[in-house]
Amino acid sequence: MVVIKYCNIDVIKDADISHYMNYLPSFMLKEVLRYKYDNDRKSRLLARLMLQESLTETSSTQSLKDWRRNANNKPFMVNWHAFNISHSSDVVVFAYTTGEAVGIDIEQKADVSYQDILNNFHPEEKQYINSSSDPKNCFYNLWVKKEALLKAIGIGVVNGLNDFTCINNSLSHQQRTWYLKELQIHPEYSCYLCLLDLEQDIMIREFKLSNFNLNNL
């Protein structure tokens, strides 16, 4: 099973940020406070609240204190399911799986000079984007697919973007087949999930801060 949660950062009022952050472990609070702007702090805070809610609903004995990062800076929880986080502009997404691995990425489809970024893509992808009837949308879909895949594999989004092509929704890496699935989270955003098993049930729901129990922190 894969559980996906999403929300808009406006679910937390600016005046309430400090209130919720006080419930984070000290090391996590310091990490969030490194960000200067309230919107950046909100997105990271909400991702951690989504994680805590997920720990509670899976009856895990783990807590946010068990948050760790691997050598590639990918977060993980000791003795819990694989999970992944992404945020862009005003939207945060969180995914965890009872399977082996998961990656998720979301990007707002803003007006950018994507041609300047195409050198990070595989030559086949460059041609695919440039020949598309909607190159901007095509660019974002491929970009998000690549990041979701790299996050699922666990090697980070700064490595290997032009080493493979994500034109199709499945590809092989280190003798394993990875699958990419588009998620309809918001019409102004592109979002993809990456996993090893497409037979898993996928549950998508909006994270409601009003339902969150601070006593679980």
PDB file of N, CA and C in Angstrom, residues 106-189:
ATOM      1  N   ILE A 106       6.826  16.990  -6.780  1.00  0.00           N
ATOM      2  CA  ILE A 106       5.804  17.899  -7.276  1.00  0.00           C
ATOM      3  C   ILE A 106       6.468  19.216  -7.639  1.00  0.00           C
ATOM      4  N   GLU A 107       6.036  19.805  -8.723  1.00  0.00           N
ATOM      5  CA  GLU A 107       6.567  21.096  -9.154  1.00  0.00           C
ATOM      6  C   GLU A 107       5.425  21.943  -9.709  1.00  0.00           C
ATOM      7  N   GLN A 108       5.374  23.199  -9.302  1.00  0.00           N
ATOM      8  CA  GLN A 108       4.437  24.121  -9.906  1.00  0.00           C
ATOM      9  C   GLN A 108       4.899  24.444 -11.320  1.00  0.00           C
ATOM     10  N   LYS A 109       3.980  24.421 -12.263  1.00  0.00           N
ATOM     11  CA  LYS A 109       4.335  24.655 -13.659  1.00  0.00           C
ATOM     12  C   LYS A 109       4.423  26.157 -13.941  1.00  0.00           C
ATOM     13  N   ALA A 110       5.457  26.759 -13.379  1.00  0.00           N
ATOM     14  CA  ALA A 110       5.655  28.199 -13.528  1.00  0.00           C
ATOM     15  C   ALA A 110       6.240  28.505 -14.907  1.00  0.00           C
ATOM     16  N   ASP A 111       6.160  29.769 -15.282  1.00  0.00           N
ATOM     17  CA  ASP A 111       6.751  30.205 -16.548  1.00  0.00           C
ATOM     18  C   ASP A 111       8.258  30.391 -16.342  1.00  0.00           C
ATOM     19  N   VAL A 112       9.031  29.443 -16.837  1.00  0.00           N
ATOM     20  CA  VAL A 112      10.485  29.514 -16.713  1.00  0.00           C
ATOM     21  C   VAL A 112      11.109  29.307 -18.087  1.00  0.00           C
ATOM     22  N   SER A 113      12.342  29.721 -18.198  1.00  0.00           N
ATOM     23  CA  SER A 113      13.078  29.492 -19.440  1.00  0.00           C
ATOM     24  C   SER A 113      13.664  28.083 -19.380  1.00  0.00           C
ATOM     25  N   TYR A 114      12.796  27.093 -19.645  1.00  0.00           N
ATOM     26  CA  TYR A 114      13.214  25.703 -19.484  1.00  0.00           C
ATOM     27  C   TYR A 114      14.319  25.301 -20.461  1.00  0.00           C
ATOM     28  N   GLN A 115      14.469  26.041 -21.540  1.00  0.00           N
ATOM     29  CA  GLN A 115      15.526  25.701 -22.488  1.00  0.00           C
ATOM     30  C   GLN A 115      16.904  25.747 -21.825  1.00  0.00           C
ATOM     31  N   ASP A 116      17.042  26.609 -20.816  1.00  0.00           N
ATOM     32  CA  ASP A 116      18.318  26.731 -20.126  1.00  0.00           C
ATOM     33  C   ASP A 116      18.625  25.503 -19.266  1.00  0.00           C
ATOM     34  N   ILE A 117      17.605  24.721 -18.974  1.00  0.00           N
ATOM     35  CA  ILE A 117      17.769  23.560 -18.090  1.00  0.00           C
ATOM     36  C   ILE A 117      17.905  22.262 -18.881  1.00  0.00           C
ATOM     37  N   LEU A 118      17.648  22.316 -20.174  1.00  0.00           N
ATOM     38  CA  LEU A 118      17.607  21.085 -20.969  1.00  0.00           C
ATOM     39  C   LEU A 118      18.945  20.350 -21.037  1.00  0.00           C
ATOM     40  N   ASN A 119      20.042  21.024 -20.754  1.00  0.00           N
ATOM     41  CA  ASN A 119      21.334  20.329 -20.759  1.00  0.00           C
ATOM     42  C   ASN A 119      21.414  19.273 -19.674  1.00  0.00           C
ATOM     43  N   ASN A 120      20.492  19.346 -18.695  1.00  0.00           N
ATOM     44  CA  ASN A 120      20.431  18.335 -17.646  1.00  0.00           C
ATOM     45  C   ASN A 120      19.637  17.102 -18.067  1.00  0.00           C
ATOM     46  N   PHE A 121      19.101  17.138 -19.275  1.00  0.00           N
ATOM     47  CA  PHE A 121      18.246  16.050 -19.734  1.00  0.00           C
ATOM     48  C   PHE A 121      18.985  15.151 -20.720  1.00  0.00           C
ATOM     49  N   HIS A 122      18.462  13.949 -20.871  1.00  0.00           N
ATOM     50  CA  HIS A 122      18.966  12.987 -21.856  1.00  0.00           C
ATOM     51  C   HIS A 122      18.675  13.538 -23.262  1.00  0.00           C
ATOM     52  N   PRO A 123      19.560  13.304 -24.245  1.00  0.00           N
ATOM     53  CA  PRO A 123      19.325  13.808 -25.608  1.00  0.00           C
ATOM     54  C   PRO A 123      17.963  13.425 -26.182  1.00  0.00           C
ATOM     55  N   GLU A 124      17.489  12.204 -25.895  1.00  0.00           N
ATOM     56  CA  GLU A 124      16.182  11.788 -26.404  1.00  0.00           C
ATOM     57  C   GLU A 124      15.065  12.630 -25.778  1.00  0.00           C
ATOM     58  N   GLU A 125      15.248  13.009 -24.522  1.00  0.00           N
ATOM     59  CA  GLU A 125      14.238  13.824 -23.852  1.00  0.00           C
ATOM     60  C   GLU A 125      14.222  15.240 -24.421  1.00  0.00           C
ATOM     61  N   LYS A 126      15.385  15.769 -24.733  1.00  0.00           N
ATOM     62  CA  LYS A 126      15.445  17.104 -25.337  1.00  0.00           C
ATOM     63  C   LYS A 126      14.641  17.136 -26.633  1.00  0.00           C
ATOM     64  N   GLN A 127      14.859  16.122 -27.447  1.00  0.00           N
ATOM     65  CA  GLN A 127      14.135  16.047 -28.713  1.00  0.00           C
ATOM     66  C   GLN A 127      12.632  15.878 -28.473  1.00  0.00           C
ATOM     67  N   TYR A 128      12.294  15.065 -27.495  1.00  0.00           N
ATOM     68  CA  TYR A 128      10.888  14.810 -27.160  1.00  0.00           C
ATOM     69  C   TYR A 128      10.190  16.097 -26.719  1.00  0.00           C
ATOM     70  N   ILE A 129      10.849  16.890 -25.887  1.00  0.00           N
ATOM     71  CA  ILE A 129      10.282  18.150 -25.404  1.00  0.00           C
ATOM     72  C   ILE A 129      10.136  19.155 -26.542  1.00  0.00           C
ATOM     73  N   ASN A 130      11.191  19.299 -27.325  1.00  0.00           N
ATOM     74  CA  ASN A 130      11.189  20.310 -28.394  1.00  0.00           C
ATOM     75  C   ASN A 130      10.190  20.001 -29.504  1.00  0.00           C
ATOM     76  N   SER A 131       9.843  18.736 -29.663  1.00  0.00           N
ATOM     77  CA  SER A 131       8.896  18.352 -30.708  1.00  0.00           C
ATOM     78  C   SER A 131       7.459  18.240 -30.192  1.00  0.00           C
ATOM     79  N   SER A 132       7.277  18.461 -28.882  1.00  0.00           N
ATOM     80  CA  SER A 132       5.949  18.340 -28.281  1.00  0.00           C
ATOM     81  C   SER A 132       5.059  19.522 -28.668  1.00  0.00           C
ATOM     82  N   SER A 133       3.750  19.281 -28.710  1.00  0.00           N
ATOM     83  CA  SER A 133       2.793  20.364 -28.967  1.00  0.00           C
ATOM     84  C   SER A 133       2.629  21.256 -27.737  1.00  0.00           C
ATOM     85  N   ASP A 134       3.051  20.750 -26.583  1.00  0.00           N
ATOM     86  CA  ASP A 134       2.993  21.517 -25.335  1.00  0.00           C
ATOM     87  C   ASP A 134       4.324  21.317 -24.605  1.00  0.00           C
ATOM     88  N   PRO A 135       5.390  21.958 -25.090  1.00  0.00           N
ATOM     89  CA  PRO A 135       6.726  21.709 -24.545  1.00  0.00           C
ATOM     90  C   PRO A 135       6.877  22.060 -23.066  1.00  0.00           C
ATOM     91  N   LYS A 136       6.192  23.095 -22.609  1.00  0.00           N
ATOM     92  CA  LYS A 136       6.304  23.463 -21.193  1.00  0.00           C
ATOM     93  C   LYS A 136       5.776  22.358 -20.297  1.00  0.00           C
ATOM     94  N   ASN A 137       4.590  21.863 -20.595  1.00  0.00           N
ATOM     95  CA  ASN A 137       4.004  20.787 -19.794  1.00  0.00           C
ATOM     96  C   ASN A 137       4.839  19.521 -19.903  1.00  0.00           C
ATOM     97  N   CYS A 138       5.333  19.246 -21.083  1.00  0.00           N
ATOM     98  CA  CYS A 138       6.175  18.071 -21.308  1.00  0.00           C
ATOM     99  C   CYS A 138       7.460  18.167 -20.494  1.00  0.00           C
ATOM    100  N   PHE A 139       8.059  19.354 -20.483  1.00  0.00           N
ATOM    101  CA  PHE A 139       9.280  19.571 -19.701  1.00  0.00           C
ATOM    102  C   PHE A 139       9.042  19.286 -18.219  1.00  0.00           C
ATOM    103  N   TYR A 140       7.964  19.851 -17.675  1.00  0.00           N
ATOM    104  CA  TYR A 140       7.707  19.663 -16.250  1.00  0.00           C
ATOM    105  C   TYR A 140       7.429  18.209 -15.901  1.00  0.00           C
ATOM    106  N   ASN A 141       6.672  17.530 -16.739  1.00  0.00           N
ATOM    107  CA  ASN A 141       6.388  16.121 -16.466  1.00  0.00           C
ATOM    108  C   ASN A 141       7.672  15.292 -16.437  1.00  0.00           C
ATOM    109  N   LEU A 142       8.552  15.529 -17.399  1.00  0.00           N
ATOM    110  CA  LEU A 142       9.800  14.775 -17.430  1.00  0.00           C
ATOM    111  C   LEU A 142      10.694  15.135 -16.248  1.00  0.00           C
ATOM    112  N   TRP A 143      10.747  16.409 -15.918  1.00  0.00           N
ATOM    113  CA  TRP A 143      11.576  16.854 -14.784  1.00  0.00           C
ATOM    114  C   TRP A 143      11.115  16.190 -13.485  1.00  0.00           C
ATOM    115  N   VAL A 144       9.804  16.178 -13.258  1.00  0.00           N
ATOM    116  CA  VAL A 144       9.255  15.606 -12.033  1.00  0.00           C
ATOM    117  C   VAL A 144       9.441  14.091 -12.008  1.00  0.00           C
ATOM    118  N   LYS A 145       9.272  13.448 -13.153  1.00  0.00           N
ATOM    119  CA  LYS A 145       9.521  12.007 -13.226  1.00  0.00           C
ATOM    120  C   LYS A 145      10.956  11.681 -12.816  1.00  0.00           C
ATOM    121  N   LYS A 146      11.898  12.441 -13.355  1.00  0.00           N
ATOM    122  CA  LYS A 146      13.305  12.170 -13.089  1.00  0.00           C
ATOM    123  C   LYS A 146      13.627  12.357 -11.599  1.00  0.00           C
ATOM    124  N   GLU A 147      13.093  13.417 -11.018  1.00  0.00           N
ATOM    125  CA  GLU A 147      13.368  13.657  -9.602  1.00  0.00           C
ATOM    126  C   GLU A 147      12.711  12.590  -8.727  1.00  0.00           C
ATOM    127  N   ALA A 148      11.479  12.186  -9.060  1.00  0.00           N
ATOM    128  CA  ALA A 148      10.812  11.140  -8.284  1.00  0.00           C
ATOM    129  C   ALA A 148      11.603   9.836  -8.342  1.00  0.00           C
ATOM    130  N   LEU A 149      12.115   9.508  -9.526  1.00  0.00           N
ATOM    131  CA  LEU A 149      12.904   8.290  -9.679  1.00  0.00           C
ATOM    132  C   LEU A 149      14.194   8.355  -8.862  1.00  0.00           C
ATOM    133  N   LEU A 150      14.922   9.455  -8.986  1.00  0.00           N
ATOM    134  CA  LEU A 150      16.186   9.582  -8.263  1.00  0.00           C
ATOM    135  C   LEU A 150      15.977   9.557  -6.757  1.00  0.00           C
ATOM    136  N   LYS A 151      14.878  10.126  -6.303  1.00  0.00           N
ATOM    137  CA  LYS A 151      14.573  10.113  -4.875  1.00  0.00           C
ATOM    138  C   LYS A 151      14.204   8.707  -4.405  1.00  0.00           C
ATOM    139  N   ALA A 152      13.493   7.958  -5.254  1.00  0.00           N
ATOM    140  CA  ALA A 152      13.144   6.583  -4.889  1.00  0.00           C
ATOM    141  C   ALA A 152      14.386   5.702  -4.814  1.00  0.00           C
ATOM    142  N   ILE A 153      15.279   5.876  -5.775  1.00  0.00           N
ATOM    143  CA  ILE A 153      16.518   5.105  -5.785  1.00  0.00           C
ATOM    144  C   ILE A 153      17.398   5.499  -4.609  1.00  0.00           C
ATOM    145  N   GLY A 154      17.314   6.775  -4.230  1.00  0.00           N
ATOM    146  CA  GLY A 154      18.055   7.236  -3.063  1.00  0.00           C
ATOM    147  C   GLY A 154      19.400   7.842  -3.361  1.00  0.00           C
ATOM    148  N   ILE A 155      19.612   8.277  -4.622  1.00  0.00           N
ATOM    149  CA  ILE A 155      20.915   8.846  -4.959  1.00  0.00           C
ATOM    150  C   ILE A 155      20.875  10.359  -5.036  1.00  0.00           C
ATOM    151  N   GLY A 156      19.701  10.959  -4.783  1.00  0.00           N
ATOM    152  CA  GLY A 156      19.618  12.415  -4.754  1.00  0.00           C
ATOM    153  C   GLY A 156      19.351  13.007  -6.121  1.00  0.00           C
ATOM    154  N   VAL A 157      18.748  14.197  -6.117  1.00  0.00           N
ATOM    155  CA  VAL A 157      18.319  14.813  -7.372  1.00  0.00           C
ATOM    156  C   VAL A 157      19.450  15.546  -8.085  1.00  0.00           C
ATOM    157  N   VAL A 158      20.627  15.598  -7.498  1.00  0.00           N
ATOM    158  CA  VAL A 158      21.718  16.323  -8.154  1.00  0.00           C
ATOM    159  C   VAL A 158      22.571  15.399  -9.007  1.00  0.00           C
ATOM    160  N   ASN A 159      22.249  14.121  -9.010  1.00  0.00           N
ATOM    161  CA  ASN A 159      23.078  13.160  -9.735  1.00  0.00           C
ATOM    162  C   ASN A 159      22.292  12.456 -10.834  1.00  0.00           C
ATOM    163  N   GLY A 160      22.914  12.305 -11.976  1.00  0.00           N
ATOM    164  CA  GLY A 160      22.413  11.393 -12.994  1.00  0.00           C
ATOM    165  C   GLY A 160      21.195  11.820 -13.762  1.00  0.00           C
ATOM    166  N   LEU A 161      20.868  13.101 -13.822  1.00  0.00           N
ATOM    167  CA  LEU A 161      19.661  13.510 -14.527  1.00  0.00           C
ATOM    168  C   LEU A 161      19.711  13.200 -16.018  1.00  0.00           C
ATOM    169  N   ASN A 162      20.904  13.231 -16.615  1.00  0.00           N
ATOM    170  CA  ASN A 162      20.985  12.978 -18.060  1.00  0.00           C
ATOM    171  C   ASN A 162      21.480  11.574 -18.389  1.00  0.00           C
ATOM    172  N   ASP A 163      21.497  10.701 -17.384  1.00  0.00           N
ATOM    173  CA  ASP A 163      21.978   9.338 -17.611  1.00  0.00           C
ATOM    174  C   ASP A 163      20.886   8.388 -18.074  1.00  0.00           C
ATOM    175  N   PHE A 164      19.646   8.820 -18.035  1.00  0.00           N
ATOM    176  CA  PHE A 164      18.531   7.933 -18.389  1.00  0.00           C
ATOM    177  C   PHE A 164      17.385   8.780 -18.912  1.00  0.00           C
ATOM    178  N   THR A 165      16.442   8.128 -19.538  1.00  0.00           N
ATOM    179  CA  THR A 165      15.283   8.832 -20.070  1.00  0.00           C
ATOM    180  C   THR A 165      14.007   8.384 -19.376  1.00  0.00           C
ATOM    181  N   CYS A 166      13.129   9.347 -19.100  1.00  0.00           N
ATOM    182  CA  CYS A 166      11.845   9.064 -18.455  1.00  0.00           C
ATOM    183  C   CYS A 166      10.677   9.334 -19.402  1.00  0.00           C
ATOM    184  N   ILE A 167      10.923   9.197 -20.686  1.00  0.00           N
ATOM    185  CA  ILE A 167       9.843   9.401 -21.648  1.00  0.00           C
ATOM    186  C   ILE A 167       8.719   8.400 -21.397  1.00  0.00           C
ATOM    187  N   ASN A 168       9.100   7.160 -21.124  1.00  0.00           N
ATOM    188  CA  ASN A 168       8.113   6.143 -20.771  1.00  0.00           C
ATOM    189  C   ASN A 168       7.912   6.145 -19.257  1.00  0.00           C
ATOM    190  N   ASN A 169       6.888   5.441 -18.798  1.00  0.00           N
ATOM    191  CA  ASN A 169       6.574   5.417 -17.375  1.00  0.00           C
ATOM    192  C   ASN A 169       7.156   4.214 -16.653  1.00  0.00           C
ATOM    193  N   SER A 170       8.118   3.567 -17.259  1.00  0.00           N
ATOM    194  CA  SER A 170       8.852   2.496 -16.589  1.00  0.00           C
ATOM    195  C   SER A 170      10.261   2.451 -17.165  1.00  0.00           C
ATOM    196  N   LEU A 171      11.212   2.091 -16.332  1.00  0.00           N
ATOM    197  CA  LEU A 171      12.583   1.959 -16.804  1.00  0.00           C
ATOM    198  C   LEU A 171      13.361   1.081 -15.855  1.00  0.00           C
ATOM    199  N   SER A 172      14.461   0.544 -16.350  1.00  0.00           N
ATOM    200  CA  SER A 172      15.297  -0.365 -15.561  1.00  0.00           C
ATOM    201  C   SER A 172      16.495   0.382 -15.002  1.00  0.00           C
ATOM    202  N   HIS A 173      16.823   0.046 -13.761  1.00  0.00           N
ATOM    203  CA  HIS A 173      18.010   0.602 -13.110  1.00  0.00           C
ATOM    204  C   HIS A 173      18.558  -0.465 -12.181  1.00  0.00           C
ATOM    205  N   GLN A 174      19.824  -0.818 -12.404  1.00  0.00           N
ATOM    206  CA  GLN A 174      20.489  -1.845 -11.602  1.00  0.00           C
ATOM    207  C   GLN A 174      19.655  -3.128 -11.533  1.00  0.00           C
ATOM    208  N   GLN A 175      19.194  -3.556 -12.704  1.00  0.00           N
ATOM    209  CA  GLN A 175      18.452  -4.802 -12.892  1.00  0.00           C
ATOM    210  C   GLN A 175      17.103  -4.827 -12.172  1.00  0.00           C
ATOM    211  N   ARG A 176      16.535  -3.657 -11.946  1.00  0.00           N
ATOM    212  CA  ARG A 176      15.212  -3.579 -11.345  1.00  0.00           C
ATOM    213  C   ARG A 176      14.359  -2.632 -12.195  1.00  0.00           C
ATOM    214  N   THR A 177      13.051  -2.905 -12.226  1.00  0.00           N
ATOM    215  CA  THR A 177      12.141  -2.069 -12.996  1.00  0.00           C
ATOM    216  C   THR A 177      11.410  -1.119 -12.060  1.00  0.00           C
ATOM    217  N   TRP A 178      11.508   0.167 -12.386  1.00  0.00           N
ATOM    218  CA  TRP A 178      10.843   1.213 -11.617  1.00  0.00           C
ATOM    219  C   TRP A 178       9.682   1.769 -12.430  1.00  0.00           C
ATOM    220  N   TYR A 179       8.591   2.061 -11.737  1.00  0.00           N
ATOM    221  CA  TYR A 179       7.389   2.547 -12.406  1.00  0.00           C
ATOM    222  C   TYR A 179       7.069   3.972 -11.944  1.00  0.00           C
ATOM    223  N   LEU A 180       6.593   4.775 -12.890  1.00  0.00           N
ATOM    224  CA  LEU A 180       6.237   6.157 -12.621  1.00  0.00           C
ATOM    225  C   LEU A 180       4.746   6.352 -12.864  1.00  0.00           C
ATOM    226  N   LYS A 181       4.074   6.959 -11.908  1.00  0.00           N
ATOM    227  CA  LYS A 181       2.627   7.144 -12.005  1.00  0.00           C
ATOM    228  C   LYS A 181       2.283   8.605 -11.741  1.00  0.00           C
ATOM    229  N   GLU A 182       1.529   9.202 -12.663  1.00  0.00           N
ATOM    230  CA  GLU A 182       1.123  10.593 -12.489  1.00  0.00           C
ATOM    231  C   GLU A 182       0.032  10.691 -11.425  1.00  0.00           C
ATOM    232  N   LEU A 183       0.124  11.729 -10.586  1.00  0.00           N
ATOM    233  CA  LEU A 183      -0.868  11.984  -9.553  1.00  0.00           C
ATOM    234  C   LEU A 183      -1.543  13.323  -9.830  1.00  0.00           C
ATOM    235  N   GLN A 184      -2.854  13.352  -9.725  1.00  0.00           N
ATOM    236  CA  GLN A 184      -3.610  14.587  -9.949  1.00  0.00           C
ATOM    237  C   GLN A 184      -3.817  15.277  -8.605  1.00  0.00           C
ATOM    238  N   ILE A 185      -2.842  16.087  -8.204  1.00  0.00           N
ATOM    239  CA  ILE A 185      -2.908  16.789  -6.929  1.00  0.00           C
ATOM    240  C   ILE A 185      -3.483  18.192  -7.094  1.00  0.00           C
ATOM    241  N   HIS A 186      -3.018  18.897  -8.122  1.00  0.00           N
ATOM    242  CA  HIS A 186      -3.457  20.275  -8.361  1.00  0.00           C
ATOM    243  C   HIS A 186      -3.236  20.573  -9.842  1.00  0.00           C
ATOM    244  N   PRO A 187      -4.192  21.234 -10.510  1.00  0.00           N
ATOM    245  CA  PRO A 187      -4.063  21.464 -11.962  1.00  0.00           C
ATOM    246  C   PRO A 187      -2.861  22.319 -12.361  1.00  0.00           C
ATOM    247  N   GLU A 188      -2.329  23.117 -11.435  1.00  0.00           N
ATOM    248  CA  GLU A 188      -1.197  23.981 -11.765  1.00  0.00           C
ATOM    249  C   GLU A 188       0.147  23.341 -11.430  1.00  0.00           C
ATOM    250  N   TYR A 189       0.115  22.074 -11.021  1.00  0.00           N
ATOM    251  CA  TYR A 189       1.334  21.380 -10.621  1.00  0.00           C
ATOM    252  C   TYR A 189       1.455  20.054 -11.368  1.00  0.00           C
TER     253      TYR A 189
END
